[in-house]
């Protein structure tokens, strides 16, 4: 056996048949799946969480879904993707999950735990809105910069 075949040849235990690997979901697919899970969790928790908290969960969804539709045709930096995905798949569900772990007597609307949940959802909704606005403004700024470039290139 030559040294080349030892480097590139069929080694013991390697049958030459590759194990199929599940393709990784695209960013928008992953976040959409997380939003769908979050919406289902919100519906299940609807009898437990306050109407304010439920409304905030819906508002977060209402901010992120259109943003995902925009991102599908206009890629954004990985840092923005991480922020969006973390918000939807970790931060919001964790707040909801921790609230639901409380004893029922601590889950009453207006009680301290409900107020904490409301504060957390308010902060997360504000972050979602800021992130959305930043992404849209960045795209508008890029368009404006490109317009200036074209104007300078072809008009003067």
CSV table of N, CA and C in Angstrom, one decimal:
chain,number,residue,atom,x,y,z
A,1,UNK,N,0.9,-1.2,0.0
A,1,UNK,CA,0.0,0.0,0.0
A,1,UNK,C,0.9,1.2,0.0
A,2,UNK,N,0.7,2.2,-0.9
A,2,UNK,CA,1.5,3.4,-1.0
A,2,UNK,C,1.0,4.4,0.1
A,3,UNK,N,1.9,5.3,0.3
A,3,UNK,CA,1.6,6.4,1.3
A,3,UNK,C,0.4,7.2,0.9
A,4,UNK,N,0.2,7.3,-0.4
A,4,UNK,CA,-1.0,8.1,-0.9
A,4,UNK,C,-2.3,7.3,-0.6
A,5,UNK,N,-2.3,6.0,-0.8
A,5,UNK,CA,-3.5,5.3,-0.5
A,5,UNK,C,-3.8,5.3,1.0
A,6,UNK,N,-2.8,5.3,1.8
A,6,UNK,CA,-3.0,5.4,3.3
A,6,UNK,C,-3.6,6.7,3.7
A,7,UNK,N,-3.3,7.8,2.9
A,7,UNK,CA,-3.8,9.1,3.3
A,7,UNK,C,-5.2,9.2,2.7
A,8,UNK,N,-5.5,8.7,1.5
A,8,UNK,CA,-6.7,9.0,0.8
A,8,UNK,C,-7.6,7.8,0.6
A,9,UNK,N,-7.0,6.6,0.9
A,9,UNK,CA,-7.7,5.4,0.6
A,9,UNK,C,-8.8,5.0,1.6
A,10,UNK,N,-9.4,3.9,1.3
A,10,UNK,CA,-10.4,3.4,2.2
A,10,UNK,C,-9.7,2.8,3.5
A,11,UNK,N,-10.0,3.3,4.6
A,11,UNK,CA,-9.5,2.9,5.9
A,11,UNK,C,-10.4,1.9,6.5
A,12,UNK,N,-9.8,1.1,7.5
A,12,UNK,CA,-10.6,0.1,8.2
A,12,UNK,C,-11.8,0.8,8.9
A,13,UNK,N,-12.9,0.2,8.8
A,13,UNK,CA,-14.1,0.8,9.5
A,13,UNK,C,-14.8,1.8,8.6
A,14,UNK,N,-14.2,2.2,7.5
A,14,UNK,CA,-14.8,3.1,6.6
A,14,UNK,C,-15.4,2.3,5.4
A,15,UNK,N,-16.7,2.2,5.3
A,15,UNK,CA,-17.3,1.4,4.3
A,15,UNK,C,-17.5,2.1,3.0
A,16,UNK,N,-17.2,3.4,3.0
A,16,UNK,CA,-17.3,4.2,1.8
A,16,UNK,C,-18.7,4.7,1.7
A,17,UNK,N,-19.6,4.3,2.5
A,17,UNK,CA,-21.0,4.8,2.5
A,17,UNK,C,-21.1,5.9,3.5
A,18,UNK,N,-21.5,7.0,3.0
A,18,UNK,CA,-21.6,8.2,3.9
A,18,UNK,C,-23.0,8.2,4.6
A,19,UNK,N,-22.9,8.5,5.9
A,19,UNK,CA,-24.1,8.6,6.7
A,19,UNK,C,-24.8,9.9,6.3
A,20,UNK,N,-26.1,9.9,6.0
A,20,UNK,CA,-26.8,11.1,5.7
A,20,UNK,C,-26.8,12.1,6.8
A,21,UNK,N,-26.6,13.3,6.5
A,21,UNK,CA,-26.6,14.3,7.6
A,21,UNK,C,-27.8,15.3,7.3
A,22,UNK,N,-28.6,15.5,8.3
A,22,UNK,CA,-29.7,16.5,8.2
A,22,UNK,C,-29.2,17.8,7.8
A,23,UNK,N,-29.7,18.4,6.8
A,23,UNK,CA,-29.3,19.8,6.4
A,23,UNK,C,-29.7,20.8,7.5
A,24,UNK,N,-28.8,21.7,7.8
A,24,UNK,CA,-29.2,22.7,8.8
A,24,UNK,C,-30.2,23.7,8.2
A,25,UNK,N,-31.2,24.0,9.1
A,25,UNK,CA,-32.2,24.9,8.6
A,25,UNK,C,-31.7,26.3,8.5
A,26,UNK,N,-32.2,27.0,7.5
A,26,UNK,CA,-31.8,28.4,7.3
A,26,UNK,C,-32.3,29.2,8.5
A,27,UNK,N,-31.6,30.3,8.7
A,27,UNK,CA,-31.9,31.2,9.8
A,27,UNK,C,-33.4,31.5,9.9
A,28,UNK,N,-34.0,32.0,8.8
A,28,UNK,CA,-35.4,32.3,8.9
A,28,UNK,C,-36.3,31.1,9.2
A,29,UNK,N,-35.9,29.9,8.7
A,29,UNK,CA,-36.7,28.7,9.1
A,29,UNK,C,-36.6,28.4,10.5
A,30,UNK,N,-35.4,28.5,11.1
A,30,UNK,CA,-35.2,28.2,12.5
A,30,UNK,C,-36.0,29.2,13.4
A,31,UNK,N,-35.9,30.5,13.1
A,31,UNK,CA,-36.6,31.5,13.9
A,31,UNK,C,-38.1,31.3,13.7
A,32,UNK,N,-38.6,31.1,12.5
A,32,UNK,CA,-40.0,30.8,12.3
A,32,UNK,C,-40.5,29.7,13.1
A,33,UNK,N,-39.7,28.6,13.2
A,33,UNK,CA,-40.0,27.4,14.0
A,33,UNK,C,-40.1,27.8,15.5
A,34,UNK,N,-39.1,28.6,15.9
A,34,UNK,CA,-39.1,29.0,17.3
A,34,UNK,C,-40.3,29.9,17.6
A,35,UNK,N,-40.7,30.8,16.7
A,35,UNK,CA,-41.9,31.6,16.8
A,35,UNK,C,-43.2,30.8,16.9
A,36,UNK,N,-43.2,29.8,16.1
A,36,UNK,CA,-44.4,28.9,16.1
A,36,UNK,C,-44.5,28.1,17.4
A,37,UNK,N,-43.4,27.7,17.9
A,37,UNK,CA,-43.3,27.0,19.2
A,37,UNK,C,-43.8,28.0,20.3
A,38,UNK,N,-43.2,29.2,20.3
A,38,UNK,CA,-43.5,30.2,21.3
A,38,UNK,C,-45.0,30.5,21.2
A,39,UNK,N,-45.6,30.7,20.0
A,39,UNK,CA,-47.0,31.0,19.9
A,39,UNK,C,-47.9,29.8,20.5
A,40,UNK,N,-47.5,28.6,20.2
A,40,UNK,CA,-48.2,27.4,20.8
A,40,UNK,C,-48.1,27.4,22.3
A,41,UNK,N,-46.9,27.7,22.8
A,41,UNK,CA,-46.7,27.8,24.3
A,41,UNK,C,-47.5,28.9,24.9
A,42,UNK,N,-47.6,30.0,24.2
A,42,UNK,CA,-48.4,31.1,24.7
A,42,UNK,C,-49.9,30.7,24.8
A,43,UNK,N,-50.3,30.0,23.8
A,43,UNK,CA,-51.7,29.6,23.8
A,43,UNK,C,-52.0,28.6,24.9
A,44,UNK,N,-51.1,27.7,25.2
A,44,UNK,CA,-51.2,26.8,26.3
A,44,UNK,C,-51.1,27.5,27.6
A,45,UNK,N,-50.3,28.5,27.7
A,45,UNK,CA,-50.2,29.3,29.0
A,45,UNK,C,-51.3,30.4,29.1
A,46,UNK,N,-52.1,30.5,28.1
A,46,UNK,CA,-53.1,31.6,28.1
A,46,UNK,C,-54.0,31.6,29.3
A,47,UNK,N,-54.3,30.5,29.9
A,47,UNK,CA,-55.2,30.4,31.1
A,47,UNK,C,-54.4,30.8,32.4
A,48,UNK,N,-53.1,30.8,32.3
A,48,UNK,CA,-52.2,31.1,33.5
A,48,UNK,C,-51.7,32.5,33.5
A,49,UNK,N,-51.2,32.9,32.4
A,49,UNK,CA,-50.5,34.2,32.3
A,49,UNK,C,-51.6,35.3,32.2
A,50,UNK,N,-51.2,36.5,32.6
A,50,UNK,CA,-52.2,37.7,32.5
A,50,UNK,C,-52.4,38.0,31.0
A,51,UNK,N,-53.5,38.7,30.8
A,51,UNK,CA,-53.8,39.1,29.4
A,51,UNK,C,-52.7,40.1,28.9
A,52,UNK,N,-52.2,40.9,29.8
A,52,UNK,CA,-51.1,41.8,29.5
A,52,UNK,C,-49.9,41.0,28.9
A,53,UNK,N,-49.5,40.0,29.7
A,53,UNK,CA,-48.3,39.2,29.3
A,53,UNK,C,-48.6,38.5,28.0
A,54,UNK,N,-49.8,37.9,27.8
A,54,UNK,CA,-50.2,37.3,26.6
A,54,UNK,C,-50.1,38.2,25.4
A,55,UNK,N,-50.6,39.4,25.6
A,55,UNK,CA,-50.6,40.5,24.6
A,55,UNK,C,-49.2,40.8,24.2
A,56,UNK,N,-48.3,40.9,25.2
A,56,UNK,CA,-46.9,41.2,24.9
A,56,UNK,C,-46.3,40.1,24.1
A,57,UNK,N,-46.6,38.9,24.4
A,57,UNK,CA,-46.0,37.8,23.6
A,57,UNK,C,-46.5,37.9,22.1
A,58,UNK,N,-47.8,38.2,21.9
A,58,UNK,CA,-48.3,38.4,20.5
A,58,UNK,C,-47.6,39.6,19.9
A,59,UNK,N,-47.3,40.7,20.6
A,59,UNK,CA,-46.7,41.9,20.1
A,59,UNK,C,-45.2,41.5,19.6
A,60,UNK,N,-44.5,40.7,20.4
A,60,UNK,CA,-43.2,40.3,20.0
A,60,UNK,C,-43.2,39.5,18.7
A,61,UNK,N,-44.2,38.6,18.6
A,61,UNK,CA,-44.4,37.9,17.4
A,61,UNK,C,-44.7,38.8,16.2
A,62,UNK,N,-45.6,39.8,16.5
A,62,UNK,CA,-46.0,40.8,15.4
A,62,UNK,C,-44.8,41.6,14.9
A,63,UNK,N,-43.8,41.8,15.7
A,63,UNK,CA,-42.6,42.5,15.3
A,63,UNK,C,-41.6,41.6,14.5
A,64,UNK,N,-41.4,40.4,15.0
A,64,UNK,CA,-40.4,39.5,14.4
A,64,UNK,C,-40.9,38.9,13.1
A,65,UNK,N,-42.1,38.4,13.0
A,65,UNK,CA,-42.5,37.8,11.7
A,65,UNK,C,-42.3,38.6,10.5
A,66,UNK,N,-42.8,39.9,10.5
A,66,UNK,CA,-42.5,40.7,9.3
A,66,UNK,C,-41.0,41.0,9.1
A,67,UNK,N,-40.3,41.1,10.2
A,67,UNK,CA,-38.8,41.3,10.0
A,67,UNK,C,-38.2,40.0,9.4
A,68,UNK,N,-38.6,38.9,9.7
A,68,UNK,CA,-38.1,37.6,9.0
A,68,UNK,C,-38.5,37.6,7.6
A,69,UNK,N,-39.6,38.1,7.2
A,69,UNK,CA,-40.0,38.2,5.8
A,69,UNK,C,-39.1,39.1,5.1
A,70,UNK,N,-38.7,40.2,5.7
A,70,UNK,CA,-37.8,41.2,5.1
A,70,UNK,C,-36.4,40.6,5.0
A,71,UNK,N,-36.0,39.9,6.1
A,71,UNK,CA,-34.6,39.3,6.1
A,71,UNK,C,-34.5,38.2,5.0
A,72,UNK,N,-35.5,37.5,4.8
A,72,UNK,CA,-35.5,36.4,3.8
A,72,UNK,C,-35.0,36.9,2.4
A,73,UNK,N,-35.3,38.2,2.1
A,73,UNK,CA,-34.8,38.8,0.8
A,73,UNK,C,-33.7,39.7,1.0
A,74,UNK,N,-33.3,40.1,2.2
A,74,UNK,CA,-32.3,41.1,2.5
A,74,UNK,C,-31.4,40.6,3.7
A,75,UNK,N,-30.4,39.8,3.4
A,75,UNK,CA,-29.6,39.2,4.5
A,75,UNK,C,-29.1,40.3,5.4
A,76,UNK,N,-29.0,39.9,6.7
A,76,UNK,CA,-28.4,40.9,7.7
A,76,UNK,C,-27.2,40.3,8.3
A,77,UNK,N,-26.4,41.1,9.0
A,77,UNK,CA,-25.2,40.6,9.6
A,77,UNK,C,-25.5,39.4,10.6
A,78,UNK,N,-24.5,38.6,10.8
A,78,UNK,CA,-24.7,37.4,11.7
A,78,UNK,C,-25.0,37.9,13.2
A,79,UNK,N,-24.5,39.1,13.6
A,79,UNK,CA,-24.8,39.6,14.9
A,79,UNK,C,-26.2,39.9,15.1
A,80,UNK,N,-26.9,40.4,14.1
A,80,UNK,CA,-28.3,40.7,14.1
A,80,UNK,C,-29.1,39.3,14.1
A,81,UNK,N,-28.6,38.4,13.4
A,81,UNK,CA,-29.3,37.1,13.4
A,81,UNK,C,-29.2,36.4,14.7
A,82,UNK,N,-28.1,36.5,15.4
A,82,UNK,CA,-27.9,35.9,16.7
A,82,UNK,C,-28.8,36.6,17.7
A,83,UNK,N,-28.9,37.9,17.6
A,83,UNK,CA,-29.8,38.7,18.5
A,83,UNK,C,-31.2,38.3,18.4
A,84,UNK,N,-31.7,38.2,17.1
A,84,UNK,CA,-33.1,37.8,16.8
A,84,UNK,C,-33.3,36.4,17.3
A,85,UNK,N,-32.5,35.5,16.9
A,85,UNK,CA,-32.7,34.1,17.3
A,85,UNK,C,-32.6,33.9,18.8
A,86,UNK,N,-31.7,34.5,19.5
A,86,UNK,CA,-31.6,34.4,20.9
A,86,UNK,C,-32.9,34.9,21.6
A,87,UNK,N,-33.4,36.0,21.1
A,87,UNK,CA,-34.6,36.6,21.7
A,87,UNK,C,-35.8,35.7,21.6
A,88,UNK,N,-35.9,35.1,20.4
A,88,UNK,CA,-37.1,34.2,20.1
A,88,UNK,C,-37.0,32.8,20.7
A,89,UNK,N,-35.8,32.3,20.6
A,89,UNK,CA,-35.6,30.9,21.0
A,89,UNK,C,-35.1,30.7,22.4
A,90,UNK,N,-34.6,31.8,23.1
A,90,UNK,CA,-34.1,31.6,24.4
A,90,UNK,C,-34.7,32.6,25.4
A,91,UNK,N,-34.5,33.9,25.2
A,91,UNK,CA,-34.9,34.9,26.2
A,91,UNK,C,-36.4,34.9,26.5
A,92,UNK,N,-37.2,35.0,25.5
A,92,UNK,CA,-38.7,35.0,25.7
A,92,UNK,C,-39.2,33.7,26.3
A,93,UNK,N,-38.8,32.6,25.7
A,93,UNK,CA,-39.3,31.3,26.2
A,93,UNK,C,-38.9,31.0,27.6
A,94,UNK,N,-37.6,31.5,28.0
A,94,UNK,CA,-37.1,31.2,29.3
A,94,UNK,C,-37.9,32.0,30.3
A,95,UNK,N,-38.2,33.3,30.0
A,95,UNK,CA,-39.1,34.1,30.9
A,95,UNK,C,-40.4,33.4,31.1
A,96,UNK,N,-41.0,33.0,30.1
A,96,UNK,CA,-42.3,32.3,30.2
A,96,UNK,C,-42.2,31.0,31.0
A,97,UNK,N,-41.2,30.2,30.7
A,97,UNK,CA,-41.1,28.9,31.3
A,97,UNK,C,-40.8,29.1,32.8
A,98,UNK,N,-40.0,30.1,33.2
A,98,UNK,CA,-39.7,30.3,34.6
A,98,UNK,C,-41.0,30.8,35.4
A,99,UNK,N,-41.8,31.6,34.7
A,99,UNK,CA,-43.0,32.1,35.3
A,99,UNK,C,-44.0,30.9,35.5
A,100,UNK,N,-44.1,30.0,34.6
A,100,UNK,CA,-45.0,28.9,34.6
A,100,UNK,C,-44.5,27.8,35.7
A,101,UNK,N,-43.3,27.9,36.1
A,101,UNK,CA,-42.8,27.0,37.1
A,101,UNK,C,-43.2,27.4,38.5
A,102,UNK,N,-43.7,28.7,38.7
A,102,UNK,CA,-44.1,29.2,40.0
A,102,UNK,C,-45.4,28.5,40.4
A,103,UNK,N,-45.6,28.4,41.7
A,103,UNK,CA,-46.9,27.9,42.2
A,103,UNK,C,-48.0,28.7,41.7
A,104,UNK,N,-49.2,28.1,41.5
A,104,UNK,CA,-50.3,28.9,41.0
A,104,UNK,C,-50.7,30.1,41.7
A,105,UNK,N,-50.5,30.1,43.0
A,105,UNK,CA,-50.9,31.3,43.9
A,105,UNK,C,-49.9,32.5,43.6
A,106,UNK,N,-48.8,32.2,43.0
A,106,UNK,CA,-47.8,33.3,42.6
A,106,UNK,C,-48.0,33.8,41.2
A,107,UNK,N,-48.9,33.2,40.5
A,107,UNK,CA,-49.1,33.5,39.0
A,107,UNK,C,-50.3,34.5,38.8
A,108,UNK,N,-50.8,35.1,39.8
A,108,UNK,CA,-52.0,35.9,39.7
A,108,UNK,C,-51.7,37.2,39.0
A,109,UNK,N,-52.5,37.7,38.1
A,109,UNK,CA,-52.3,39.0,37.4
A,109,UNK,C,-52.2,40.1,38.5
A,110,UNK,N,-51.2,40.9,38.3
A,110,UNK,CA,-50.9,42.0,39.2
A,110,UNK,C,-50.0,41.7,40.4
A,111,UNK,N,-49.8,40.4,40.6
A,111,UNK,CA,-48.9,40.0,41.7
A,111,UNK,C,-47.4,40.3,41.3
A,112,UNK,N,-46.5,40.3,42.2
A,112,UNK,CA,-45.1,40.6,41.9
A,112,UNK,C,-44.5,39.8,40.8
A,113,UNK,N,-44.8,38.5,40.7
A,113,UNK,CA,-44.2,37.7,39.6
A,113,UNK,C,-44.8,38.1,38.3
A,114,UNK,N,-46.1,38.4,38.3
A,114,UNK,CA,-46.7,38.8,37.0
A,114,UNK,C,-46.1,40.2,36.6
A,115,UNK,N,-45.8,41.1,37.5
A,115,UNK,CA,-45.2,42.3,37.2
A,115,UNK,C,-43.8,42.1,36.7
A,116,UNK,N,-43.1,41.2,37.2
A,116,UNK,CA,-41.7,40.9,36.7
A,116,UNK,C,-41.8,40.3,35.3
A,117,UNK,N,-42.7,39.5,35.1
A,117,UNK,CA,-42.9,38.9,33.7
A,117,UNK,C,-43.2,40.0,32.8
A,118,UNK,N,-44.1,40.9,33.2
A,118,UNK,CA,-44.5,42.1,32.3
A,118,UNK,C,-43.2,42.9,32.0
A,119,UNK,N,-42.4,43.2,33.0
A,119,UNK,CA,-41.2,44.0,32.8
A,119,UNK,C,-40.2,43.3,31.9
A,120,UNK,N,-40.1,42.0,32.0
A,120,UNK,CA,-39.2,41.2,31.1
A,120,UNK,C,-39.7,41.3,29.7
A,121,UNK,N,-41.0,41.0,29.5
A,121,UNK,CA,-41.6,41.0,28.2
A,121,UNK,C,-41.5,42.4,27.6
A,122,UNK,N,-41.7,43.5,28.4
A,122,UNK,CA,-41.6,44.8,27.9
A,122,UNK,C,-40.2,45.1,27.4
A,123,UNK,N,-39.1,44.7,28.2
A,123,UNK,CA,-37.8,44.9,27.7
A,123,UNK,C,-37.5,44.1,26.4
A,124,UNK,N,-38.0,42.9,26.4
A,124,UNK,CA,-37.8,42.1,25.2
A,124,UNK,C,-38.5,42.6,23.9
A,125,UNK,N,-39.7,43.1,24.2
A,125,UNK,CA,-40.4,43.7,23.0
A,125,UNK,C,-39.7,45.0,22.6
A,126,UNK,N,-39.3,45.8,23.5
A,126,UNK,CA,-38.5,47.0,23.1
A,126,UNK,C,-37.3,46.6,22.3
A,127,UNK,N,-36.6,45.6,22.8
A,127,UNK,CA,-35.4,45.1,22.1
A,127,UNK,C,-35.7,44.7,20.6
A,128,UNK,N,-36.8,43.9,20.5
A,128,UNK,CA,-37.3,43.5,19.2
A,128,UNK,C,-37.6,44.6,18.3
A,129,UNK,N,-38.3,45.6,18.8
A,129,UNK,CA,-38.6,46.8,18.0
A,129,UNK,C,-37.4,47.6,17.6
A,130,UNK,N,-36.4,47.8,18.5
A,130,UNK,CA,-35.2,48.5,18.2
A,130,UNK,C,-34.4,47.7,17.2
A,131,UNK,N,-34.3,46.4,17.3
A,131,UNK,CA,-33.5,45.6,16.4
A,131,UNK,C,-34.2,45.7,15.0
A,132,UNK,N,-35.5,45.6,14.9
A,132,UNK,CA,-36.2,45.7,13.7
A,132,UNK,C,-35.9,47.1,13.0
A,133,UNK,N,-36.1,48.1,13.8
A,133,UNK,CA,-35.9,49.5,13.3
A,133,UNK,C,-34.4,49.7,12.8
A,134,UNK,N,-33.5,49.1,13.5
A,134,UNK,CA,-32.1,49.3,13.2
A,134,UNK,C,-31.8,48.6,11.8
A,135,UNK,N,-32.4,47.4,11.7
A,135,UNK,CA,-32.1,46.6,10.4
A,135,UNK,C,-32.7,47.4,9.2
A,136,UNK,N,-33.9,47.9,9.4
A,136,UNK,CA,-34.6,48.6,8.3
A,136,UNK,C,-33.8,49.9,8.0
A,137,UNK,N,-33.4,50.7,9.0
A,137,UNK,CA,-32.7,51.9,8.8
A,137,UNK,C,-31.3,51.6,8.2
A,138,UNK,N,-30.7,50.5,8.6
A,138,UNK,CA,-29.4,50.2,7.9
A,138,UNK,C,-29.6,49.9,6.5
A,139,UNK,N,-30.7,49.2,6.1
A,139,UNK,CA,-30.9,49.0,4.7
A,139,UNK,C,-31.2,50.3,3.9
A,140,UNK,N,-32.0,51.2,4.5
A,140,UNK,CA,-32.3,52.5,3.9
A,140,UNK,C,-31.0,53.3,3.8
A,141,UNK,N,-30.1,53.2,4.8
A,141,UNK,CA,-28.9,53.9,4.7
A,141,UNK,C,-28.0,53.4,3.6
A,142,UNK,N,-28.0,52.1,3.4
A,142,UNK,CA,-27.2,51.5,2.4
A,142,UNK,C,-27.7,51.9,1.0
A,143,UNK,N,-29.0,52.0,0.9
A,143,UNK,CA,-29.6,52.4,-0.4
A,143,UNK,C,-29.3,53.9,-0.7
A,144,UNK,N,-29.3,54.7,0.4
A,144,UNK,CA,-28.9,56.1,0.2
A,144,UNK,C,-27.5,56.3,-0.2
A,145,UNK,N,-26.6,55.5,0.5
A,145,UNK,CA,-25.2,55.5,0.1
A,145,UNK,C,-24.9,55.1,-1.3
A,146,UNK,N,-25.6,54.1,-1.7
A,146,UNK,CA,-25.5,53.6,-3.1
A,146,UNK,C,-26.0,54.7,-4.1
A,147,UNK,N,-27.1,55.3,-3.8
A,147,UNK,CA,-27.6,56.4,-4.6
A,147,UNK,C,-26.6,57.5,-4.8
A,148,UNK,N,-25.9,57.9,-3.7
A,148,UNK,CA,-24.9,59.0,-3.7
A,148,UNK,C,-23.8,58.5,-4.6
A,149,UNK,N,-23.3,57.2,-4.5
A,149,UNK,CA,-22.3,56.7,-5.3
A,149,UNK,C,-22.6,56.8,-6.8
A,150,UNK,N,-23.8,56.3,-7.1
A,150,UNK,CA,-24.2,56.3,-8.5
A,150,UNK,C,-24.3,57.8,-9.0
A,151,UNK,N,-24.8,58.7,-8.2
A,151,UNK,CA,-25.0,60.0,-8.7
A,151,UNK,C,-23.6,60.6,-8.9
A,152,UNK,N,-22.6,60.4,-8.0
A,152,UNK,CA,-21.3,60.9,-8.2
A,152,UNK,C,-20.6,60.2,-9.4
A,153,UNK,N,-20.8,58.9,-9.6
A,153,UNK,CA,-20.2,58.2,-10.7
A,153,UNK,C,-20.7,58.6,-12.1
A,154,UNK,N,-22.0,58.8,-12.2
A,154,UNK,CA,-22.6,59.1,-13.5
A,154,UNK,C,-23.0,60.5,-13.8
A,155,UNK,N,-23.0,61.4,-12.8
A,155,UNK,CA,-23.4,62.8,-13.0
A,155,UNK,C,-22.2,63.7,-12.7
A,156,UNK,N,-21.1,63.2,-12.4
A,156,UNK,CA,-20.2,64.3,-12.2
A,156,UNK,C,-18.9,63.8,-11.8
